[in-house]
Coordinates of C-alpha atoms and ligand atoms in Angstrom, one line a residue:
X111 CA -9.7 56.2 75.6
X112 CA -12.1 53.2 73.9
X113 CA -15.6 53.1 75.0
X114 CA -16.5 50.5 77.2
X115 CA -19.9 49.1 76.7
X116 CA -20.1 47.6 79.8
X117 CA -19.1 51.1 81.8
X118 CA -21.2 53.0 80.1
X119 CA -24.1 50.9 80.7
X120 CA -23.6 51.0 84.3
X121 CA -23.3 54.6 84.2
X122 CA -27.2 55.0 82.9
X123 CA -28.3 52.7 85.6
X124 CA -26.5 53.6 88.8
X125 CA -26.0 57.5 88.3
X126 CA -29.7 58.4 87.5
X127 CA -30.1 56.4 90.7
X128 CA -27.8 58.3 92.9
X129 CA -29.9 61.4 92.6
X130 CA -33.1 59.1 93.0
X131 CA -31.6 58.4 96.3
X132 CA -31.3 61.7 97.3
X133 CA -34.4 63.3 96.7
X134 CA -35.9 59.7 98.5
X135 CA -33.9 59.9 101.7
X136 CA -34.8 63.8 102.2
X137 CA -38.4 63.0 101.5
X138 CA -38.4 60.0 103.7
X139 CA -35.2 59.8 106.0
X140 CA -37.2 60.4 109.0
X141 CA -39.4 57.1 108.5
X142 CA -38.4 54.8 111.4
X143 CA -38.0 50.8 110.0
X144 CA -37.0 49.3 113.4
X145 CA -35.5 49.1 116.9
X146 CA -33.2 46.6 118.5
X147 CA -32.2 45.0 121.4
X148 CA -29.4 45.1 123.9
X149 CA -28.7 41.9 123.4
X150 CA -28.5 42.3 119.2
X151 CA -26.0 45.4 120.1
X152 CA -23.8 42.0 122.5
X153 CA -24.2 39.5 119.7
X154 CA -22.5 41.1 116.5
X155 CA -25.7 43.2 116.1
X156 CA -27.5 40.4 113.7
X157 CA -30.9 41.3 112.5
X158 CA -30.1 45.0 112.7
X159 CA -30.5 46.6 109.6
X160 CA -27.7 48.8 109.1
X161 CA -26.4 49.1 105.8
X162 CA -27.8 49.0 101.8
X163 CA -26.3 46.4 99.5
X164 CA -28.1 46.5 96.2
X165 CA -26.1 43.5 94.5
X166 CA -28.3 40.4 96.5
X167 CA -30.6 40.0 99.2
X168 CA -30.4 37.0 102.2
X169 CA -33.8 35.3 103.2
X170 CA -33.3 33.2 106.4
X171 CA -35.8 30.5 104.9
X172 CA -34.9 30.6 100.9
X173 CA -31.9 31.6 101.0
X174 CA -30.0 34.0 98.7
X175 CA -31.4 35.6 95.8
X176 CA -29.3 38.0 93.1
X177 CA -31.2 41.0 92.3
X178 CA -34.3 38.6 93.1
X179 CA -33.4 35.4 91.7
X180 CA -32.4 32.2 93.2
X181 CA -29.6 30.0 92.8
X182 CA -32.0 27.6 91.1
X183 CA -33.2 30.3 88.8
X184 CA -29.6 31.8 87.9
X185 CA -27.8 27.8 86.8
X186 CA -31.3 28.2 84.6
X187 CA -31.2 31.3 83.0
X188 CA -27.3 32.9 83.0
X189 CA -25.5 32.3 80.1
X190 CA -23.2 29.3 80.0
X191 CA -20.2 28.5 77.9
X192 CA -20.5 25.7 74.9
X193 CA -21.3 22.2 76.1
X194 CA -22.0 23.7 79.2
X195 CA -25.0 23.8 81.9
X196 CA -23.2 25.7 84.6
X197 CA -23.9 29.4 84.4
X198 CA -20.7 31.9 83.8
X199 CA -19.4 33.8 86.6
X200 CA -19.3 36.6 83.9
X201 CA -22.9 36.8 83.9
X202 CA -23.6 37.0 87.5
X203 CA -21.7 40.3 87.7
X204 CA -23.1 41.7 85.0
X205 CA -26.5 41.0 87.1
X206 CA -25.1 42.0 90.4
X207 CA -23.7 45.3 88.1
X208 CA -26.4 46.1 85.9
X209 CA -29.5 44.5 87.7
X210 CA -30.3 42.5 84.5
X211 CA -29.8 38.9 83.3
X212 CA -27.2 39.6 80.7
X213 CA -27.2 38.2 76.9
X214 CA -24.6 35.2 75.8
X215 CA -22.8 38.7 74.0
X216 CA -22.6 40.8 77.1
X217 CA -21.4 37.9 79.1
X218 CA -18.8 37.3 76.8
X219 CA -17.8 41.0 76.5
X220 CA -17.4 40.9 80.6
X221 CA -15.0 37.7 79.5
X222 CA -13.1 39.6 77.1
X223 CA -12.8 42.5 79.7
X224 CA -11.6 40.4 81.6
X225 CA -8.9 38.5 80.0
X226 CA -7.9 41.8 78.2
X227 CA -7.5 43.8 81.6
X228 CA -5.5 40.3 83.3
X229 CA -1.8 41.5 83.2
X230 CA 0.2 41.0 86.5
X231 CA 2.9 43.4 87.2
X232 CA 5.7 41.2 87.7
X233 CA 7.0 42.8 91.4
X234 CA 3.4 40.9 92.9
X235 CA 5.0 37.6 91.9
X236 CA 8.2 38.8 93.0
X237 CA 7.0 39.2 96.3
X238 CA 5.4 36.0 96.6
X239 CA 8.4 34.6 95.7
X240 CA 10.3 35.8 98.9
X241 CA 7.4 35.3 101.3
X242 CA 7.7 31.3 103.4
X243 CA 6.4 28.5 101.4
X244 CA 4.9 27.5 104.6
X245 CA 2.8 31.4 104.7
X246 CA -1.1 30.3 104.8
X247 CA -2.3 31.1 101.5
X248 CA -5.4 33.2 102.4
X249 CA -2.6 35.6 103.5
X250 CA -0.3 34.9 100.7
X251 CA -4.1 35.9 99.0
X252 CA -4.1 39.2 100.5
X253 CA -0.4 40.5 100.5
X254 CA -0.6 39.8 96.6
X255 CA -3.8 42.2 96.6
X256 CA -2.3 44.9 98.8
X257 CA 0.8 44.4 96.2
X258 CA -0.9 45.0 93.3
X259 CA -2.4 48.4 95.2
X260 CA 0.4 50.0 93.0
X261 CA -1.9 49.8 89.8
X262 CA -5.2 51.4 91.2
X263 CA -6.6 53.9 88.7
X264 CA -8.5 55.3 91.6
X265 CA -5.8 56.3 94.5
X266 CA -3.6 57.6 91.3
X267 CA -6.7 60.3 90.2
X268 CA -7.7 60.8 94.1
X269 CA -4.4 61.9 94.4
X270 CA -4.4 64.1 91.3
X271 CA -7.5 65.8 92.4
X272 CA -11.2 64.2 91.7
X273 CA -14.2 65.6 91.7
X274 CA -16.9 63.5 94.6
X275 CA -19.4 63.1 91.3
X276 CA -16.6 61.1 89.1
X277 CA -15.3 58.7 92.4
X278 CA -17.3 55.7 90.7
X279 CA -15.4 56.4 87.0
X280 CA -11.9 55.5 88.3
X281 CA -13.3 53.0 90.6
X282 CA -14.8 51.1 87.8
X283 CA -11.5 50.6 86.3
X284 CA -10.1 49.2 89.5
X285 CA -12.9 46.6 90.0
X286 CA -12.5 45.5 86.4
X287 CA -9.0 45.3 86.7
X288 CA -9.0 43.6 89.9
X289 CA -11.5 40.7 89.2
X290 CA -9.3 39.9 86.0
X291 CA -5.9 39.8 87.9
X292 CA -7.0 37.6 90.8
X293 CA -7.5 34.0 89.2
X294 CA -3.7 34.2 87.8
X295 CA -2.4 35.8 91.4
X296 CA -4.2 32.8 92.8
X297 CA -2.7 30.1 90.8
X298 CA 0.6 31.3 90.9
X299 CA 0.3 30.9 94.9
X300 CA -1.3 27.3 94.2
X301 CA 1.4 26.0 91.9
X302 CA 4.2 27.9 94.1
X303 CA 3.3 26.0 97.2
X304 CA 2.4 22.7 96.1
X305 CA 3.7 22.6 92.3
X306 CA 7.3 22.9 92.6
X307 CA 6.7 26.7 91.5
X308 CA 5.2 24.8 87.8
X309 CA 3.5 27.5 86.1
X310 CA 0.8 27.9 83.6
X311 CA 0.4 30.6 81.9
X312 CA -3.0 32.0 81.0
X313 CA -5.1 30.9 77.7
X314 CA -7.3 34.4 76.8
X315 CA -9.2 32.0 74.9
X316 CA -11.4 30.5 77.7
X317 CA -13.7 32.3 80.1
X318 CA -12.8 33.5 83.2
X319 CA -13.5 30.4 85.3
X320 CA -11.9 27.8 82.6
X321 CA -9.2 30.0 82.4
X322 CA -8.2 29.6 86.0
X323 CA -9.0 26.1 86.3
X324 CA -6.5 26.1 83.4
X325 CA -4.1 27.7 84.9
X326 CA -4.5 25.8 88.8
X327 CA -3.4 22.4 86.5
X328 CA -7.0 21.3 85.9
X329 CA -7.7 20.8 82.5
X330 CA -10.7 18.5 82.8
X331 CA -13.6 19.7 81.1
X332 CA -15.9 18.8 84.1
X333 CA -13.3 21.1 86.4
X334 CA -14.3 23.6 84.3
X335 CA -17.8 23.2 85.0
X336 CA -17.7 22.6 88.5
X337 CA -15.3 25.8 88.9
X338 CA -17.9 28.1 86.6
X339 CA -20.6 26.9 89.3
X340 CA -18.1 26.9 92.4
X341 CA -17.1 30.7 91.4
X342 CA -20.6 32.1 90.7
X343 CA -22.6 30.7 93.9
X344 CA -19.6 32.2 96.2
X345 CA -19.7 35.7 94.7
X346 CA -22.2 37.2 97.2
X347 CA -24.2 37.0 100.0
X348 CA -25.7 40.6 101.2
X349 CA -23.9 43.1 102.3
X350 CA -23.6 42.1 106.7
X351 CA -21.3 39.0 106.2
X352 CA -17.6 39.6 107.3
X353 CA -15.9 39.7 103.9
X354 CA -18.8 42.3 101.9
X355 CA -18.9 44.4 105.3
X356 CA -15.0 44.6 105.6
X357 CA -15.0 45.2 101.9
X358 CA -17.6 48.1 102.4
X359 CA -16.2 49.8 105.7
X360 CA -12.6 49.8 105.0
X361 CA -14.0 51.4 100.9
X362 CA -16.1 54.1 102.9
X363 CA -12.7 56.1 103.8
X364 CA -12.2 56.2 100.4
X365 CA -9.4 53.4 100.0
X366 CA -9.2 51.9 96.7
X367 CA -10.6 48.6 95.5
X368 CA -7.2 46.7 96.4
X369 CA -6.8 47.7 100.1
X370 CA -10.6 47.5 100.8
X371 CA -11.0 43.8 99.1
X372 CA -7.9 42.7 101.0
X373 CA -9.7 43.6 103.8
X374 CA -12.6 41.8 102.8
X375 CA -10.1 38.8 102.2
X376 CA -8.6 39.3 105.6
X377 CA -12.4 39.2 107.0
X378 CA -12.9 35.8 104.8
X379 CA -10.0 34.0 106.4
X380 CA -11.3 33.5 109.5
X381 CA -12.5 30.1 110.3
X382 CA -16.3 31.2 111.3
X383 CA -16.3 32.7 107.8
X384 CA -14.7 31.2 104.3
X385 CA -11.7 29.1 106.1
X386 CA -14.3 26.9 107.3
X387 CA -14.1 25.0 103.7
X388 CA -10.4 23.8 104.6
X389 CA -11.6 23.2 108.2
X390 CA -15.0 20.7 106.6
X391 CA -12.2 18.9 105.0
X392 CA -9.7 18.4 107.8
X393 CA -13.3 17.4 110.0
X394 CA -13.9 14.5 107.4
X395 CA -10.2 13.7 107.0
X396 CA -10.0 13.3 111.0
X397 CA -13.3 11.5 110.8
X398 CA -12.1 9.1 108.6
X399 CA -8.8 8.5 110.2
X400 CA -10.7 8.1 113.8
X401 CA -11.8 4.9 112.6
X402 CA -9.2 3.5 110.8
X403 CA -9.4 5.7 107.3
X404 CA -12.9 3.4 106.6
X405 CA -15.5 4.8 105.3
X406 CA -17.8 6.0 108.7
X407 CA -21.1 4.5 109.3
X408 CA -23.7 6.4 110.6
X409 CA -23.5 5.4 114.0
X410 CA -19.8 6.2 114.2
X411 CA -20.5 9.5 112.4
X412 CA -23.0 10.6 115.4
X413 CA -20.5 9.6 118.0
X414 CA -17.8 11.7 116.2
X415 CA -20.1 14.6 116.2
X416 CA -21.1 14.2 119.7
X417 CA -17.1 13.9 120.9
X418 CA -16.4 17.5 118.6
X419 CA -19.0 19.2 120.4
X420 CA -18.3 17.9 123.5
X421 CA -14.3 18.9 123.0
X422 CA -15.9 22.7 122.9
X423 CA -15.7 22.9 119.4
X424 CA -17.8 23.7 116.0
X425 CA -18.7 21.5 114.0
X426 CA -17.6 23.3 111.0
X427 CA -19.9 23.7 107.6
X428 CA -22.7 23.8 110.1
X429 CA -24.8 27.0 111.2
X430 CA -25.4 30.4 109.9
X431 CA -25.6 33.8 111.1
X432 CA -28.9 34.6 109.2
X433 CA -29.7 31.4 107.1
X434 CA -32.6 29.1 109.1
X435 CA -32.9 26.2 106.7
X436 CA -30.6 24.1 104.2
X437 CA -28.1 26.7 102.3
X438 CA -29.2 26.7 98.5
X439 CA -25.7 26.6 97.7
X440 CA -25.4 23.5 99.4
X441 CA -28.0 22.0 97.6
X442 CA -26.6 23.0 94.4
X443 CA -23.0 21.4 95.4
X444 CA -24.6 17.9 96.4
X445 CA -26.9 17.9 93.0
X446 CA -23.7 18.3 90.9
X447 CA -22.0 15.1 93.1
X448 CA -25.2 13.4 92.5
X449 CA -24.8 14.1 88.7
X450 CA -21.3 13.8 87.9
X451 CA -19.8 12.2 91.0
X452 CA -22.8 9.6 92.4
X453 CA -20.1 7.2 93.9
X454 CA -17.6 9.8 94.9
X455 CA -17.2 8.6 98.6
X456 CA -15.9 11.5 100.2
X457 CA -19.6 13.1 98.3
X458 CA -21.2 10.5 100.5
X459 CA -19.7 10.6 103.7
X460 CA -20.6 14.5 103.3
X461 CA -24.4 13.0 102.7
X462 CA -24.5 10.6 105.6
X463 CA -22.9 13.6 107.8
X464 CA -26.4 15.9 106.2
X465 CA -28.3 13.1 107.6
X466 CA -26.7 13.0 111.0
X467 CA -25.9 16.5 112.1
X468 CA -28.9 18.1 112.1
X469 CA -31.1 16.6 114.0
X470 CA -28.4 16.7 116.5
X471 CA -27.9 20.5 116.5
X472 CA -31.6 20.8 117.1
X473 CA -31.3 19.2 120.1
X474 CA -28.9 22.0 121.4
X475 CA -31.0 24.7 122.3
X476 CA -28.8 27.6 121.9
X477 CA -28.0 27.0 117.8
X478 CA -29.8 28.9 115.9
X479 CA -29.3 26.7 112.5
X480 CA -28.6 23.2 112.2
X481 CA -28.6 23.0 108.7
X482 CA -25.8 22.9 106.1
X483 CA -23.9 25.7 104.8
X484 CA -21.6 26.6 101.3
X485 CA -19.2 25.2 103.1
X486 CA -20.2 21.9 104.1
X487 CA -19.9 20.4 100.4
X488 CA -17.0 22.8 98.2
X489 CA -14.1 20.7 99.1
X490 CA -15.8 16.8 98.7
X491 CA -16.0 18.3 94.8
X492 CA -12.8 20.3 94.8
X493 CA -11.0 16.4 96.2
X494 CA -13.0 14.4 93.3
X495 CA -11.2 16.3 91.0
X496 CA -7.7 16.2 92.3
X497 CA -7.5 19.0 94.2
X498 CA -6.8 18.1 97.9
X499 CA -4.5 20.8 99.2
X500 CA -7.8 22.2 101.3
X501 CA -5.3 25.1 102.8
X502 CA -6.0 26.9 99.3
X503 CA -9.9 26.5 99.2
X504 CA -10.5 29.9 100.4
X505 CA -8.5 31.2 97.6
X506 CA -11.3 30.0 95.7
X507 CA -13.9 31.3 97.7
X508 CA -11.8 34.2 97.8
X509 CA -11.6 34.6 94.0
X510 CA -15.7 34.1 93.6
X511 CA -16.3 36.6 96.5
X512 CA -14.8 39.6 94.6
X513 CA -17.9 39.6 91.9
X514 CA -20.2 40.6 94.8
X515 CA -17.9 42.7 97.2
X516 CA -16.6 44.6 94.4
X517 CA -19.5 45.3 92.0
X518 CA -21.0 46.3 95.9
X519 CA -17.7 48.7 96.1
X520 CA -18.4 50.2 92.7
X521 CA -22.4 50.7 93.2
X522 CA -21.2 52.7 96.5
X523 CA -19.2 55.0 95.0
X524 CA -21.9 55.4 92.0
X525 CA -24.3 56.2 94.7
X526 CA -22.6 58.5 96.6
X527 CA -22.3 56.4 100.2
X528 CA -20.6 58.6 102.7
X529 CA -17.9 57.2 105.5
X530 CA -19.3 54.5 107.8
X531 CA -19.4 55.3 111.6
X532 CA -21.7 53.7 113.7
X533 CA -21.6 54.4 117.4
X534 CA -20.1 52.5 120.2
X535 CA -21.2 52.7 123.8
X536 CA -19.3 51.1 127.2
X537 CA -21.0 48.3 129.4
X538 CA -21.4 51.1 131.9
X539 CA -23.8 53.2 129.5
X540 CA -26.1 50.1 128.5
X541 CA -26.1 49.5 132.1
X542 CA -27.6 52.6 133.3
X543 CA -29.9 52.5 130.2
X544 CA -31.5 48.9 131.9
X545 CA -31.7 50.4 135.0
X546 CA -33.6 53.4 133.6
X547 CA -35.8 51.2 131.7
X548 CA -36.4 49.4 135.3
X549 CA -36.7 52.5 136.6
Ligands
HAX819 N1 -21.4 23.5 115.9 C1 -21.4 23.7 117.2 N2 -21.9 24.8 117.8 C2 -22.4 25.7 117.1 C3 -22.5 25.6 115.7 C4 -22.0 24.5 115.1 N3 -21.9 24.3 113.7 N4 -23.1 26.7 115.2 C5 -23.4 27.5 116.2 N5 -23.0 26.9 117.4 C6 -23.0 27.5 118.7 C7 -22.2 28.8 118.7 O1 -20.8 28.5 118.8 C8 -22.7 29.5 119.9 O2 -22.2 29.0 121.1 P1 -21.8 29.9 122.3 O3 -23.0 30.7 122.7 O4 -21.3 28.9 123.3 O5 -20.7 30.8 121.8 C9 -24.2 29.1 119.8 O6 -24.3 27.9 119.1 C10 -25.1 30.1 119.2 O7 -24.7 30.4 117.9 P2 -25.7 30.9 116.7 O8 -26.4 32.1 117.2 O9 -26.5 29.7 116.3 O10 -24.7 31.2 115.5 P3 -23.8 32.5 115.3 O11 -24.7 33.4 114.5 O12 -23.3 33.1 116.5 O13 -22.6 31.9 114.4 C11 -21.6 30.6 112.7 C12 -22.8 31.5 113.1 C13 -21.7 30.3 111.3 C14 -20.3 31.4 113.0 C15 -21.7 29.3 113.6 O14 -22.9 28.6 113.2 C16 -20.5 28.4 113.4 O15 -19.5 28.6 114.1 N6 -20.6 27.4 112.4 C17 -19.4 26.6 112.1 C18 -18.4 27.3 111.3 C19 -18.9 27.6 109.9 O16 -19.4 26.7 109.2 N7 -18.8 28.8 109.3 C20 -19.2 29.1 108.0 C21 -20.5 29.9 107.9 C22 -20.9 30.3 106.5 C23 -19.9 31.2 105.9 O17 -19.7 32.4 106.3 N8 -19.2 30.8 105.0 O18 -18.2 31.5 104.5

């Protein structure tokens, strides 16, 4: 078999670190770092620590940060394709991977991993083929995934007998493989649903995020850039949100890349999660159409607001689980309108909403976070550019999400991570432990 430089590489990093790990949970596993609350155990057991993700860390206040940098830091410093000043996606896994800022060569050896290891078995696109037109695409998404389960390298050398030290070897392929299939699964569904089943095929030439714009019918050079972006501020957000934890659970049986990402993907298409990029766009759209497809004015814009959340429902793009101020990947979205879009005027009803909404969540005591999440922005960009199907966004998100879950997937294999099982108690048991604690 050819060397891989990249493999090899992560080898010296994460495998001297799995028996780090050892020797540091026997000499300190006893060292207690918290307790919770009943109440964190009712409400999805946030602020619990309960898992290791080594790939990128969540601050409520700053947002994320990649193996300690911030968004800001990483469209600095990542390597970025001619002409360009969006970082590659490439690059951010290689961080996420490797824990270091790669060089323009080792991103563009990830890229040539990539389009190298691309090849779609033709029975995925078969099956697409057959399924409704009319099938959601996040499913469409996931059944292409769980199709392409036939190629993993991993369930193929479980099955053959492996030893527990070489798990991350064969899982390595997988992830690699994986990541390089999805952009071409994912505009085959885009240009099966809404192009007439048009396809493009792939140019190896271009790097990974290019190449998919490329092949989705976007050709624009600016596209490309805002897709490079789009795909690398996705990738990750620590390891508690639904589509990294999904990702990590359903791997810690031992299932292979392809059935724990589409669990991850299956996690992601849930409106409180990634779908909430298609329902920000339908929100504006209905917005807009409320008064007469105008653009809204601010006034109009608060009322709106007021009837959604008095109708019972979200208003979606807004909120986070852990996040307490402005999502950084927000803020990166509304600097690229501002730079390459400024009179976009979808880009500025989105603006007028950031003005509006908040101060109006405040005043509801029991929301946690007013403030703007990734959502809120993606699909203003995604419609200045042509794209306006919103059903597919979370494809996208989708797509950009595998750089984290899976280099996660792959670091906890490398590290040894055994099954997840945390316990589960009835209503009845937390009662009688009040009434002890009364007692
Ligand atoms: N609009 C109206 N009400 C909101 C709200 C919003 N944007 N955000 C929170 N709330 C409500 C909750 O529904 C909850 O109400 P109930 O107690 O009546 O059920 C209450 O405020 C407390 O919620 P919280 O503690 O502030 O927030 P959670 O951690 O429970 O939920 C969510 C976090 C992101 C799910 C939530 O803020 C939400 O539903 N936002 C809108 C959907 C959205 O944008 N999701 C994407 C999040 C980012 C992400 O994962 N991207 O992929």
């Amino acid at each position: 078999m050819k060397t891989d430089k990249l493999k090899e590489k992560f080898a010296k990093v994460a495998l001297p670190m799995a028996a780090e790990l050892k020797d540091f949970i026997k000499e300190n596993g006893n060292h207690v770092i918290g307790s919770y609350t009943i109440e964190q155990v009712y409400s999805g057991m946030k602020g619990m620590i309960g898992m290791v993700t080594e790939t990128s860390k969540l601050d409520p206040e700053e947002g994320i940060r990649f193996r300690g940098y911030s968004i800001p830091e990483l469209r600095e410093k990542l390597p970025k394709a001619p002409g360009d000043t969006e970082p590659l996606p490439e690059g951010i896994f290689y961080l996420m991977l490797i824990g270091e800022i790669p060089t323009d060569e080792e991103a563009t050896y990830v890229s040539n991993q990539w389009a190298r290891r691309s090849n779609v078995p033709k029975h995925v696109f078969d099956m697409l083929d057959k399924l409704p037109a009319n099938t959601h695409p996040m499913t469409q998404f996931s059944m292409a995934v769980m199709a392409l389960q036939t190629e993993s390298v991993f369930a193929s050398a479980y099955r053959k007998g492996l030893s527990k030290k070489e798990y991350w070897d064969p899982m390595y392929e997988d992830v690699m493989n994986l990541i390089a299939r999805l952009p071409r699964v994912a505009a085959y569904i885009y240009r099966r649903v809404y192009k007439n089943g048009v396809h493009i095929e792939p140019d190896p030439k271009l790097d990974w995020a290019a190449n998919f714009a490329h092949m989705l019918g976007y050709d624009d050079y600016n596209m490309k850039r805002l897709m490079r972006l789009y795909l690398t501020i996705h990738a990750d957000h620590e390891g508690g949100n639904v589509s990294a934890h999904s990702t990590h659970l359903v791997g810690s049986a031992l299932s292979d890349a392809y059935l724990s990402f589409a669990a991850g993907m299956n996690g992601l298409a849930g409106p409180l999660h990634g779908l909430a990029n298609q329902e920000v766009v339908r929100w504006l759209i209905d917005l807009r159409n409320y008064y007469d497809g105008a653009t809204p004015s601010k006034e109009q814009i608060h009322e709106y607001v007021m009837k959604t959340i008095e109708d019972g429902k979200v208003i979606p793009g807004y909120g986070h689980a852990v996040l307490r101020k402005t999502d950084p990947r927000f803020i990166a979205q509304m600097e690229f309108a501002k730079t390459y879009m400024p009179d976009d005027s979808m880009c500025q009803i989105v603006h007028t909403v950031y003005d509006v909404v908040p101060p109006i969540l405040s005043g509801i005591k029991k929301i946690k976070n007013p403030w703007p999440n990734v959502d809120a922005h993606s699909g203003a960009l995604l419609i200045h550019y042509g794209m306006e199907e919103y059903d597919f966004y979370t494809v996208l998100f989708g797509v950009s999400r595998a750089l984290g879950v899976l280099a996660s997937l792959l670091w906890d294999r490398a590290l040894g991570h055994p099954i997840e099982r945390p316990g589960s108690v009835t209503t009845e048991w937390m009662k009688a432990q009040a009434m002890k604690a009364h007692a």
